[in-house]
């Protein structure tokens, strides 16, 4: 069965994951983290992709983005992936592939999952046992949204702005969301949706997405589709 194309829709929120091949490290030091961030900054601007949140882990990274065009996200990820491999191989005197394959992504319903996915990204280093608190991890957007650092290349989503009328109010409200954490079911849904490529949202949202693309946005029912009742019988009466 042919692999489905990635679901990419301009103006919609996307959760993106790119992993190292065989889960090998894709960063070996501070310079590598900085190099990937620089590539993300440059190419997000070049291809008009608004980056709302990110986390760079040892062997993979996550992005939460909204592309302005159909081709913006694929072009950005292709440029970042290709140029980072060139940089990484040159710096560490290696050859060959670095990535597991193509990046994984899907579309999320912002009202349900924008803030949840931001929290999910922020808590990733804590779940991995790298730090005790997300603020202790340098390679995520967490510090920016708490007002502890200014990452000018990040774009606040309207739902983040809606957390409060002042920067302090928004930062405090977001900090409370991170402190509250996420349930296991939400964590699993966010991971599975990105890896599988199926959109995540309520029935109305998914129906609206399906009208915008010929590509299926949700997993179909298993098996062959049922025939209409008046055609249910075959010629031999079975």
PDB file of C-alpha atoms in Angstrom:
ATOM      1  CA  UNK A   1       0.000   0.000   0.000  1.00  0.00           C
ATOM      2  CA  UNK A   2       1.381   3.391  -1.019  1.00  0.00           C
ATOM      3  CA  UNK A   3       2.463   5.726   1.732  1.00  0.00           C
ATOM      4  CA  UNK A   4       0.114   8.641   2.294  1.00  0.00           C
ATOM      5  CA  UNK A   5       1.511  12.086   1.565  1.00  0.00           C
ATOM      6  CA  UNK A   6       2.008  14.290   4.595  1.00  0.00           C
ATOM      7  CA  UNK A   7      -0.984  16.354   5.592  1.00  0.00           C
ATOM      8  CA  UNK A   8       0.064  19.979   5.089  1.00  0.00           C
ATOM      9  CA  UNK A   9      -2.515  22.759   5.000  1.00  0.00           C
ATOM     10  CA  UNK A  10      -1.626  26.460   4.936  1.00  0.00           C
ATOM     11  CA  UNK A  11      -2.917  28.527   7.815  1.00  0.00           C
ATOM     12  CA  UNK A  12      -3.312  25.500  10.085  1.00  0.00           C
ATOM     13  CA  UNK A  13      -1.372  24.451  13.172  1.00  0.00           C
ATOM     14  CA  UNK A  14       1.123  21.604  12.602  1.00  0.00           C
ATOM     15  CA  UNK A  15       3.062  19.451  15.064  1.00  0.00           C
ATOM     16  CA  UNK A  16       6.344  18.297  13.494  1.00  0.00           C
ATOM     17  CA  UNK A  17       8.818  15.626  14.642  1.00  0.00           C
ATOM     18  CA  UNK A  18      12.179  14.756  13.064  1.00  0.00           C
ATOM     19  CA  UNK A  19      14.256  11.924  14.552  1.00  0.00           C
ATOM     20  CA  UNK A  20      17.834  10.775  14.242  1.00  0.00           C
ATOM     21  CA  UNK A  21      18.490   7.560  12.348  1.00  0.00           C
ATOM     22  CA  UNK A  22      18.218   4.562  14.695  1.00  0.00           C
ATOM     23  CA  UNK A  23      17.634   7.143  17.443  1.00  0.00           C
ATOM     24  CA  UNK A  24      21.283   8.193  17.254  1.00  0.00           C
ATOM     25  CA  UNK A  25      22.233  11.592  18.719  1.00  0.00           C
ATOM     26  CA  UNK A  26      21.822  14.509  16.357  1.00  0.00           C
ATOM     27  CA  UNK A  27      23.558  16.938  18.727  1.00  0.00           C
ATOM     28  CA  UNK A  28      26.994  16.485  20.297  1.00  0.00           C
ATOM     29  CA  UNK A  29      27.450  19.859  21.903  1.00  0.00           C
ATOM     30  CA  UNK A  30      26.223  23.409  22.323  1.00  0.00           C
ATOM     31  CA  UNK A  31      27.473  24.399  18.877  1.00  0.00           C
ATOM     32  CA  UNK A  32      25.215  21.797  17.254  1.00  0.00           C
ATOM     33  CA  UNK A  33      22.103  23.013  19.072  1.00  0.00           C
ATOM     34  CA  UNK A  34      22.954  26.583  18.067  1.00  0.00           C
ATOM     35  CA  UNK A  35      23.522  25.559  14.456  1.00  0.00           C
ATOM     36  CA  UNK A  36      20.106  23.912  14.144  1.00  0.00           C
ATOM     37  CA  UNK A  37      18.356  26.850  15.790  1.00  0.00           C
ATOM     38  CA  UNK A  38      20.072  29.242  13.370  1.00  0.00           C
ATOM     39  CA  UNK A  39      18.879  27.152  10.432  1.00  0.00           C
ATOM     40  CA  UNK A  40      15.335  27.090  11.804  1.00  0.00           C
ATOM     41  CA  UNK A  41      15.332  30.856  12.284  1.00  0.00           C
ATOM     42  CA  UNK A  42      16.598  31.591   8.787  1.00  0.00           C
ATOM     43  CA  UNK A  43      14.396  29.139   6.944  1.00  0.00           C
ATOM     44  CA  UNK A  44      11.236  29.813   8.930  1.00  0.00           C
ATOM     45  CA  UNK A  45      11.488  33.414   7.796  1.00  0.00           C
ATOM     46  CA  UNK A  46      12.474  32.487   4.243  1.00  0.00           C
ATOM     47  CA  UNK A  47       9.539  30.120   3.740  1.00  0.00           C
ATOM     48  CA  UNK A  48       6.971  32.061   5.822  1.00  0.00           C
ATOM     49  CA  UNK A  49       6.484  29.454   8.527  1.00  0.00           C
ATOM     50  CA  UNK A  50       5.436  30.833  11.925  1.00  0.00           C
ATOM     51  CA  UNK A  51       7.175  28.860  14.678  1.00  0.00           C
ATOM     52  CA  UNK A  52       5.187  28.908  17.924  1.00  0.00           C
ATOM     53  CA  UNK A  53       7.218  26.457  20.005  1.00  0.00           C
ATOM     54  CA  UNK A  54      10.124  24.030  19.781  1.00  0.00           C
ATOM     55  CA  UNK A  55      12.201  21.570  21.768  1.00  0.00           C
ATOM     56  CA  UNK A  56      15.525  20.076  20.683  1.00  0.00           C
ATOM     57  CA  UNK A  57      16.249  16.710  22.300  1.00  0.00           C
ATOM     58  CA  UNK A  58      19.388  14.582  22.025  1.00  0.00           C
ATOM     59  CA  UNK A  59      18.107  12.451  19.155  1.00  0.00           C
ATOM     60  CA  UNK A  60      15.078  14.307  17.787  1.00  0.00           C
ATOM     61  CA  UNK A  61      13.265  17.622  17.785  1.00  0.00           C
ATOM     62  CA  UNK A  62       9.689  18.900  17.815  1.00  0.00           C
ATOM     63  CA  UNK A  63       8.204  22.022  16.249  1.00  0.00           C
ATOM     64  CA  UNK A  64       4.786  23.631  16.551  1.00  0.00           C
ATOM     65  CA  UNK A  65       4.236  25.764  13.472  1.00  0.00           C
ATOM     66  CA  UNK A  66       1.751  27.427  11.144  1.00  0.00           C
ATOM     67  CA  UNK A  67       2.860  27.641   7.482  1.00  0.00           C
ATOM     68  CA  UNK A  68       1.500  30.444   5.321  1.00  0.00           C
ATOM     69  CA  UNK A  69       1.618  28.387   2.109  1.00  0.00           C
ATOM     70  CA  UNK A  70       1.159  24.796   0.972  1.00  0.00           C
ATOM     71  CA  UNK A  71       4.852  24.355   0.237  1.00  0.00           C
ATOM     72  CA  UNK A  72       6.315  26.439   3.072  1.00  0.00           C
ATOM     73  CA  UNK A  73       6.669  23.715   5.691  1.00  0.00           C
ATOM     74  CA  UNK A  74       8.086  21.014   3.358  1.00  0.00           C
ATOM     75  CA  UNK A  75      10.537  23.509   1.883  1.00  0.00           C
ATOM     76  CA  UNK A  76      11.644  24.701   5.307  1.00  0.00           C
ATOM     77  CA  UNK A  77      12.143  21.168   6.637  1.00  0.00           C
ATOM     78  CA  UNK A  78      13.989  20.053   3.515  1.00  0.00           C
ATOM     79  CA  UNK A  79      16.370  23.010   3.734  1.00  0.00           C
ATOM     80  CA  UNK A  80      16.959  22.636   7.473  1.00  0.00           C
ATOM     81  CA  UNK A  81      17.439  18.868   7.273  1.00  0.00           C
ATOM     82  CA  UNK A  82      19.817  18.943   4.318  1.00  0.00           C
ATOM     83  CA  UNK A  83      21.969  21.817   5.546  1.00  0.00           C
ATOM     84  CA  UNK A  84      22.188  20.531   9.092  1.00  0.00           C
ATOM     85  CA  UNK A  85      23.426  17.131   7.873  1.00  0.00           C
ATOM     86  CA  UNK A  86      26.089  18.893   5.800  1.00  0.00           C
ATOM     87  CA  UNK A  87      27.139  20.933   8.825  1.00  0.00           C
ATOM     88  CA  UNK A  88      27.046  17.958  11.231  1.00  0.00           C
ATOM     89  CA  UNK A  89      29.007  15.612   8.973  1.00  0.00           C
ATOM     90  CA  UNK A  90      31.637  18.227   8.280  1.00  0.00           C
ATOM     91  CA  UNK A  91      32.030  19.221  11.910  1.00  0.00           C
ATOM     92  CA  UNK A  92      32.204  15.674  13.244  1.00  0.00           C
ATOM     93  CA  UNK A  93      34.130  14.106  10.343  1.00  0.00           C
ATOM     94  CA  UNK A  94      31.409  11.632   9.451  1.00  0.00           C
ATOM     95  CA  UNK A  95      29.475  10.583   6.356  1.00  0.00           C
ATOM     96  CA  UNK A  96      26.075   9.164   5.597  1.00  0.00           C
ATOM     97  CA  UNK A  97      22.561   9.804   6.734  1.00  0.00           C
ATOM     98  CA  UNK A  98      21.651  11.454  10.003  1.00  0.00           C
ATOM     99  CA  UNK A  99      17.848  11.395   9.921  1.00  0.00           C
ATOM    100  CA  UNK A 100      15.517   8.443  10.437  1.00  0.00           C
ATOM    101  CA  UNK A 101      13.726   9.394   7.237  1.00  0.00           C
ATOM    102  CA  UNK A 102      11.321  12.109   6.305  1.00  0.00           C
ATOM    103  CA  UNK A 103       9.919  14.292   9.028  1.00  0.00           C
ATOM    104  CA  UNK A 104       6.559  13.376  10.586  1.00  0.00           C
ATOM    105  CA  UNK A 105       3.792  15.918  11.053  1.00  0.00           C
ATOM    106  CA  UNK A 106       0.086  16.476  11.278  1.00  0.00           C
ATOM    107  CA  UNK A 107      -2.534  19.163  11.762  1.00  0.00           C
ATOM    108  CA  UNK A 108      -3.932  20.010  15.201  1.00  0.00           C
ATOM    109  CA  UNK A 109      -7.096  21.832  16.201  1.00  0.00           C
ATOM    110  CA  UNK A 110      -5.689  24.950  17.901  1.00  0.00           C
ATOM    111  CA  UNK A 111      -8.535  25.467  20.367  1.00  0.00           C
ATOM    112  CA  UNK A 112      -7.982  22.003  21.805  1.00  0.00           C
ATOM    113  CA  UNK A 113      -4.303  21.368  21.281  1.00  0.00           C
ATOM    114  CA  UNK A 114      -2.230  24.531  20.781  1.00  0.00           C
ATOM    115  CA  UNK A 115      -1.500  25.131  24.461  1.00  0.00           C
ATOM    116  CA  UNK A 116      -1.474  21.418  25.254  1.00  0.00           C
ATOM    117  CA  UNK A 117       1.173  20.799  22.608  1.00  0.00           C
ATOM    118  CA  UNK A 118       3.277  23.715  23.867  1.00  0.00           C
ATOM    119  CA  UNK A 119       3.186  22.166  27.333  1.00  0.00           C
ATOM    120  CA  UNK A 120       3.929  18.745  25.840  1.00  0.00           C
ATOM    121  CA  UNK A 121       7.075  20.120  24.184  1.00  0.00           C
ATOM    122  CA  UNK A 122       8.180  21.952  27.335  1.00  0.00           C
ATOM    123  CA  UNK A 123       7.808  18.826  29.473  1.00  0.00           C
ATOM    124  CA  UNK A 124       9.644  16.542  27.045  1.00  0.00           C
ATOM    125  CA  UNK A 125      13.069  17.054  28.719  1.00  0.00           C
ATOM    126  CA  UNK A 126      11.468  16.406  32.127  1.00  0.00           C
ATOM    127  CA  UNK A 127       9.854  13.165  30.926  1.00  0.00           C
ATOM    128  CA  UNK A 128      13.229  12.121  29.500  1.00  0.00           C
ATOM    129  CA  UNK A 129      14.902  12.666  32.866  1.00  0.00           C
ATOM    130  CA  UNK A 130      17.249  15.380  31.572  1.00  0.00           C
ATOM    131  CA  UNK A 131      16.047  18.063  34.010  1.00  0.00           C
ATOM    132  CA  UNK A 132      13.696  18.353  36.944  1.00  0.00           C
ATOM    133  CA  UNK A 133      11.973  21.513  35.726  1.00  0.00           C
ATOM    134  CA  UNK A 134      11.380  22.650  32.123  1.00  0.00           C
ATOM    135  CA  UNK A 135      12.980  26.035  32.899  1.00  0.00           C
ATOM    136  CA  UNK A 136      16.253  24.171  33.539  1.00  0.00           C
ATOM    137  CA  UNK A 137      16.435  23.037  29.906  1.00  0.00           C
ATOM    138  CA  UNK A 138      18.082  25.503  27.522  1.00  0.00           C
ATOM    139  CA  UNK A 139      16.957  24.046  24.195  1.00  0.00           C
ATOM    140  CA  UNK A 140      13.230  24.703  24.147  1.00  0.00           C
ATOM    141  CA  UNK A 141      10.943  27.698  23.769  1.00  0.00           C
ATOM    142  CA  UNK A 142       9.754  27.357  27.371  1.00  0.00           C
ATOM    143  CA  UNK A 143      11.916  30.191  28.737  1.00  0.00           C
ATOM    144  CA  UNK A 144      10.671  32.545  26.024  1.00  0.00           C
ATOM    145  CA  UNK A 145       7.002  32.057  26.851  1.00  0.00           C
ATOM    146  CA  UNK A 146       7.716  32.571  30.541  1.00  0.00           C
ATOM    147  CA  UNK A 147       9.515  35.850  29.842  1.00  0.00           C
ATOM    148  CA  UNK A 148      12.904  34.499  30.890  1.00  0.00           C
ATOM    149  CA  UNK A 149      14.442  34.843  27.424  1.00  0.00           C
ATOM    150  CA  UNK A 150      13.576  36.690  24.228  1.00  0.00           C
ATOM    151  CA  UNK A 151      13.536  34.492  21.121  1.00  0.00           C
ATOM    152  CA  UNK A 152      12.525  37.142  18.593  1.00  0.00           C
ATOM    153  CA  UNK A 153      12.005  34.612  15.814  1.00  0.00           C
ATOM    154  CA  UNK A 154       9.133  32.887  17.606  1.00  0.00           C
ATOM    155  CA  UNK A 155       5.565  33.866  16.716  1.00  0.00           C
ATOM    156  CA  UNK A 156       2.927  33.962  19.452  1.00  0.00           C
ATOM    157  CA  UNK A 157      -0.294  32.210  18.500  1.00  0.00           C
ATOM    158  CA  UNK A 158      -3.554  34.100  19.085  1.00  0.00           C
ATOM    159  CA  UNK A 159      -4.526  31.564  21.744  1.00  0.00           C
ATOM    160  CA  UNK A 160      -1.376  32.344  23.712  1.00  0.00           C
ATOM    161  CA  UNK A 161      -2.223  36.057  23.558  1.00  0.00           C
ATOM    162  CA  UNK A 162      -5.675  35.221  24.872  1.00  0.00           C
ATOM    163  CA  UNK A 163      -4.166  33.953  28.142  1.00  0.00           C
ATOM    164  CA  UNK A 164      -3.970  37.491  29.525  1.00  0.00           C
ATOM    165  CA  UNK A 165      -4.052  41.211  28.826  1.00  0.00           C
ATOM    166  CA  UNK A 166      -0.430  41.841  29.777  1.00  0.00           C
ATOM    167  CA  UNK A 167       2.835  39.959  29.215  1.00  0.00           C
ATOM    168  CA  UNK A 168       3.026  39.181  32.922  1.00  0.00           C
ATOM    169  CA  UNK A 169      -0.528  37.796  32.957  1.00  0.00           C
ATOM    170  CA  UNK A 170       0.134  35.625  29.903  1.00  0.00           C
ATOM    171  CA  UNK A 171       3.400  34.329  31.302  1.00  0.00           C
ATOM    172  CA  UNK A 172       1.821  33.509  34.668  1.00  0.00           C
ATOM    173  CA  UNK A 173      -1.129  31.761  33.040  1.00  0.00           C
ATOM    174  CA  UNK A 174       1.126  29.719  30.804  1.00  0.00           C
ATOM    175  CA  UNK A 175       3.412  28.810  33.711  1.00  0.00           C
ATOM    176  CA  UNK A 176       0.356  27.487  35.540  1.00  0.00           C
ATOM    177  CA  UNK A 177      -0.550  25.304  32.558  1.00  0.00           C
ATOM    178  CA  UNK A 178       2.940  23.823  32.459  1.00  0.00           C
ATOM    179  CA  UNK A 179       2.898  23.241  36.200  1.00  0.00           C
ATOM    180  CA  UNK A 180      -0.439  21.427  35.899  1.00  0.00           C
ATOM    181  CA  UNK A 181       1.028  19.123  33.268  1.00  0.00           C
ATOM    182  CA  UNK A 182      -0.782  16.846  30.833  1.00  0.00           C
ATOM    183  CA  UNK A 183      -2.716  13.647  31.208  1.00  0.00           C
ATOM    184  CA  UNK A 184      -1.291  10.478  29.712  1.00  0.00           C
ATOM    185  CA  UNK A 185      -4.092  10.285  27.135  1.00  0.00           C
ATOM    186  CA  UNK A 186      -3.302  13.746  25.764  1.00  0.00           C
ATOM    187  CA  UNK A 187       0.418  12.968  25.618  1.00  0.00           C
ATOM    188  CA  UNK A 188      -0.272   9.767  23.715  1.00  0.00           C
ATOM    189  CA  UNK A 189      -2.702  11.471  21.330  1.00  0.00           C
ATOM    190  CA  UNK A 190      -0.196  14.200  20.470  1.00  0.00           C
ATOM    191  CA  UNK A 191       2.618  11.724  19.859  1.00  0.00           C
ATOM    192  CA  UNK A 192       0.533   9.253  17.876  1.00  0.00           C
ATOM    193  CA  UNK A 193      -1.085  11.897  15.682  1.00  0.00           C
ATOM    194  CA  UNK A 194       2.259  13.349  14.599  1.00  0.00           C
ATOM    195  CA  UNK A 195       3.855   9.966  13.951  1.00  0.00           C
ATOM    196  CA  UNK A 196       0.843   8.576  12.093  1.00  0.00           C
ATOM    197  CA  UNK A 197      -0.008  11.745  10.193  1.00  0.00           C
ATOM    198  CA  UNK A 198      -3.692  11.694  11.160  1.00  0.00           C
ATOM    199  CA  UNK A 199      -5.166  15.057  12.165  1.00  0.00           C
ATOM    200  CA  UNK A 200      -6.190  15.651  15.766  1.00  0.00           C
ATOM    201  CA  UNK A 201      -9.358  17.510  16.722  1.00  0.00           C
ATOM    202  CA  UNK A 202     -13.077  17.213  17.238  1.00  0.00           C
ATOM    203  CA  UNK A 203     -15.528  15.884  14.660  1.00  0.00           C
ATOM    204  CA  UNK A 204     -16.480  19.292  13.277  1.00  0.00           C
ATOM    205  CA  UNK A 205     -12.857  20.357  12.903  1.00  0.00           C
ATOM    206  CA  UNK A 206     -11.882  17.147  11.128  1.00  0.00           C
ATOM    207  CA  UNK A 207     -14.856  17.393   8.773  1.00  0.00           C
ATOM    208  CA  UNK A 208     -13.829  20.931   7.865  1.00  0.00           C
ATOM    209  CA  UNK A 209     -10.262  19.814   7.193  1.00  0.00           C
ATOM    210  CA  UNK A 210     -11.450  17.001   4.942  1.00  0.00           C
ATOM    211  CA  UNK A 211     -13.221  19.510   2.734  1.00  0.00           C
ATOM    212  CA  UNK A 212      -9.886  21.240   2.110  1.00  0.00           C
ATOM    213  CA  UNK A 213      -7.877  18.260   0.885  1.00  0.00           C
ATOM    214  CA  UNK A 214      -8.378  15.037  -1.109  1.00  0.00           C
ATOM    215  CA  UNK A 215      -5.979  13.296   1.277  1.00  0.00           C
ATOM    216  CA  UNK A 216      -7.713  11.464   4.151  1.00  0.00           C
ATOM    217  CA  UNK A 217      -7.264  13.345   7.419  1.00  0.00           C
ATOM    218  CA  UNK A 218      -8.307  10.516   9.769  1.00  0.00           C
ATOM    219  CA  UNK A 219      -7.717   6.788   9.860  1.00  0.00           C
ATOM    220  CA  UNK A 220     -10.318   4.919   7.826  1.00  0.00           C
ATOM    221  CA  UNK A 221     -12.311   2.002   9.130  1.00  0.00           C
ATOM    222  CA  UNK A 222     -10.516  -1.336   8.605  1.00  0.00           C
ATOM    223  CA  UNK A 223     -11.608  -3.638   5.807  1.00  0.00           C
ATOM    224  CA  UNK A 224     -13.353  -2.996   2.528  1.00  0.00           C
ATOM    225  CA  UNK A 225     -16.198  -0.477   2.354  1.00  0.00           C
ATOM    226  CA  UNK A 226     -19.696  -1.884   2.625  1.00  0.00           C
ATOM    227  CA  UNK A 227     -21.826  -2.088  -0.494  1.00  0.00           C
ATOM    228  CA  UNK A 228     -25.229  -0.510  -0.613  1.00  0.00           C
ATOM    229  CA  UNK A 229     -28.088  -2.810   0.408  1.00  0.00           C
ATOM    230  CA  UNK A 230     -29.554  -3.093  -3.074  1.00  0.00           C
ATOM    231  CA  UNK A 231     -26.163  -4.346  -4.326  1.00  0.00           C
ATOM    232  CA  UNK A 232     -25.261  -6.504  -1.359  1.00  0.00           C
ATOM    233  CA  UNK A 233     -25.807  -9.873  -3.087  1.00  0.00           C
ATOM    234  CA  UNK A 234     -23.409 -11.312  -5.607  1.00  0.00           C
ATOM    235  CA  UNK A 235     -24.464 -13.239  -8.708  1.00  0.00           C
ATOM    236  CA  UNK A 236     -24.326 -16.574  -6.855  1.00  0.00           C
ATOM    237  CA  UNK A 237     -26.606 -15.309  -4.091  1.00  0.00           C
ATOM    238  CA  UNK A 238     -23.933 -15.222  -1.383  1.00  0.00           C
TER     239      UNK A 238
END
